[in-house]
Tab-separated table of C-alpha atoms in Angstrom:
chain	number	residue	atom	x	y	z
Y	459	UNK	CA	-2.501	-7.523	18.108
Y	460	UNK	CA	-3.742	-10.840	16.757
Y	461	UNK	CA	-1.962	-11.928	13.584
Y	462	UNK	CA	1.174	-9.904	14.228
Y	463	UNK	CA	4.453	-10.895	15.799
Y	464	UNK	CA	5.245	-9.054	19.056
Y	465	UNK	CA	8.070	-7.126	17.359
Y	466	UNK	CA	6.112	-6.173	14.209
Y	467	UNK	CA	6.395	-2.403	13.779
Y	468	UNK	CA	3.077	-0.551	13.648
Y	469	UNK	CA	2.873	2.650	11.571
Y	470	UNK	CA	2.220	5.779	13.594
Y	471	UNK	CA	1.245	7.817	10.547
Y	472	UNK	CA	-0.008	7.111	7.034
Y	473	UNK	CA	-0.079	9.915	4.462
Y	474	UNK	CA	-1.118	10.010	0.813
Y	475	UNK	CA	1.163	12.401	-1.033
Y	476	UNK	CA	-0.935	12.836	-4.154
Y	477	UNK	CA	1.440	15.374	-5.690
Y	478	UNK	CA	4.344	12.890	-5.678
Y	479	UNK	CA	2.126	9.774	-6.045
Y	480	UNK	CA	3.490	8.060	-2.929
Y	481	UNK	CA	2.081	6.533	0.245
Y	482	UNK	CA	4.219	7.600	3.210
Y	483	UNK	CA	4.395	5.327	6.251
Y	484	UNK	CA	5.977	6.662	9.452
Y	485	UNK	CA	7.098	4.432	12.287
Y	486	UNK	CA	7.910	6.010	15.639
Y	487	UNK	CA	10.136	4.277	18.146
Y	488	UNK	CA	12.482	5.085	21.008
Y	489	UNK	CA	15.391	5.702	18.623
Y	490	UNK	CA	13.479	8.193	16.500
Y	491	UNK	CA	11.182	7.995	13.506
Y	492	UNK	CA	11.559	6.053	10.275
Y	493	UNK	CA	9.676	6.966	7.110
Y	494	UNK	CA	9.100	4.760	4.090
Y	495	UNK	CA	7.615	5.812	0.766
Y	496	UNK	CA	5.851	3.426	-1.597
Y	497	UNK	CA	4.811	4.667	-5.025
Y	498	UNK	CA	1.203	4.276	-6.081
Y	499	UNK	CA	2.440	2.425	-9.185
Y	500	UNK	CA	4.412	-0.071	-7.051
Y	501	UNK	CA	1.419	-0.715	-4.798
Y	502	UNK	CA	-0.928	-1.205	-7.765
Y	503	UNK	CA	1.405	-3.527	-9.683
Y	504	UNK	CA	2.047	-5.651	-6.569
Y	505	UNK	CA	-1.563	-5.664	-5.372
Y	506	UNK	CA	-2.827	-8.971	-3.935
Y	507	UNK	CA	-5.956	-8.619	-6.098
Y	508	UNK	CA	-7.194	-11.420	-8.338
Y	509	UNK	CA	-6.556	-9.133	-11.331
Y	510	UNK	CA	-2.832	-9.198	-10.495
Y	511	UNK	CA	-2.395	-12.587	-8.768
Y	512	UNK	CA	-5.006	-14.586	-10.649
Y	513	UNK	CA	-7.009	-17.329	-8.984
Y	514	UNK	CA	-4.184	-19.835	-8.629
Y	515	UNK	CA	-0.532	-20.573	-9.362
Y	516	UNK	CA	0.534	-19.611	-12.872
Y	517	UNK	CA	-2.394	-17.224	-13.396
Y	518	UNK	CA	-0.503	-14.042	-12.514
Y	519	UNK	CA	-0.927	-11.186	-14.982
Y	520	UNK	CA	1.820	-8.681	-15.732
Y	521	UNK	CA	0.433	-5.231	-14.997
Y	522	UNK	CA	1.305	-2.512	-17.501
Y	523	UNK	CA	0.172	1.070	-17.946
Y	524	UNK	CA	-0.056	1.781	-14.210
Y	525	UNK	CA	2.417	4.683	-14.047
Y	526	UNK	CA	-0.284	7.335	-13.693
Y	527	UNK	CA	-2.591	5.407	-11.355
Y	528	UNK	CA	-3.544	7.249	-8.173
Y	529	UNK	CA	-5.010	6.260	-4.837
Y	530	UNK	CA	-8.380	7.904	-4.275
Y	531	UNK	CA	-8.737	6.823	-0.652
Y	532	UNK	CA	-7.393	4.402	1.939
Y	533	UNK	CA	-9.855	2.332	3.961
Y	534	UNK	CA	-8.815	0.820	7.296
Y	535	UNK	CA	-9.436	-2.930	7.505
Y	536	UNK	CA	-9.498	-4.541	10.951
Y	537	UNK	CA	-6.827	-3.437	13.409
Y	538	UNK	CA	-3.761	-3.162	11.204
Y	539	UNK	CA	-4.533	-3.476	7.491
Y	540	UNK	CA	-5.523	-0.966	4.829
Y	541	UNK	CA	-7.260	-1.186	1.481
Y	542	UNK	CA	-6.166	1.435	-1.053
Y	543	UNK	CA	-8.815	2.391	-3.611
Y	544	UNK	CA	-7.005	2.888	-6.909
Y	545	UNK	CA	-8.219	5.295	-9.577
Y	546	UNK	CA	-8.387	2.520	-12.194
Y	547	UNK	CA	-10.761	0.419	-10.097
């Protein structure tokens, strides 16, 4: 895939666990499957959005009050990216 290194793992499954507020990524490979869970709060606080990152160095904004944020949907972008739609916009 363009933009990825040849050994970059590609998720085989992506699941929104709304009850536990986590995004579950599964990676299948010859040695078995690995699963990683990322909390909705973690994803929101570390979002690459301008609200979080600002428009340049030194403009980052500490995100607070995101504990109860949810992901309403996940939109595929291109061949390997996703865009989560957070409940707080």
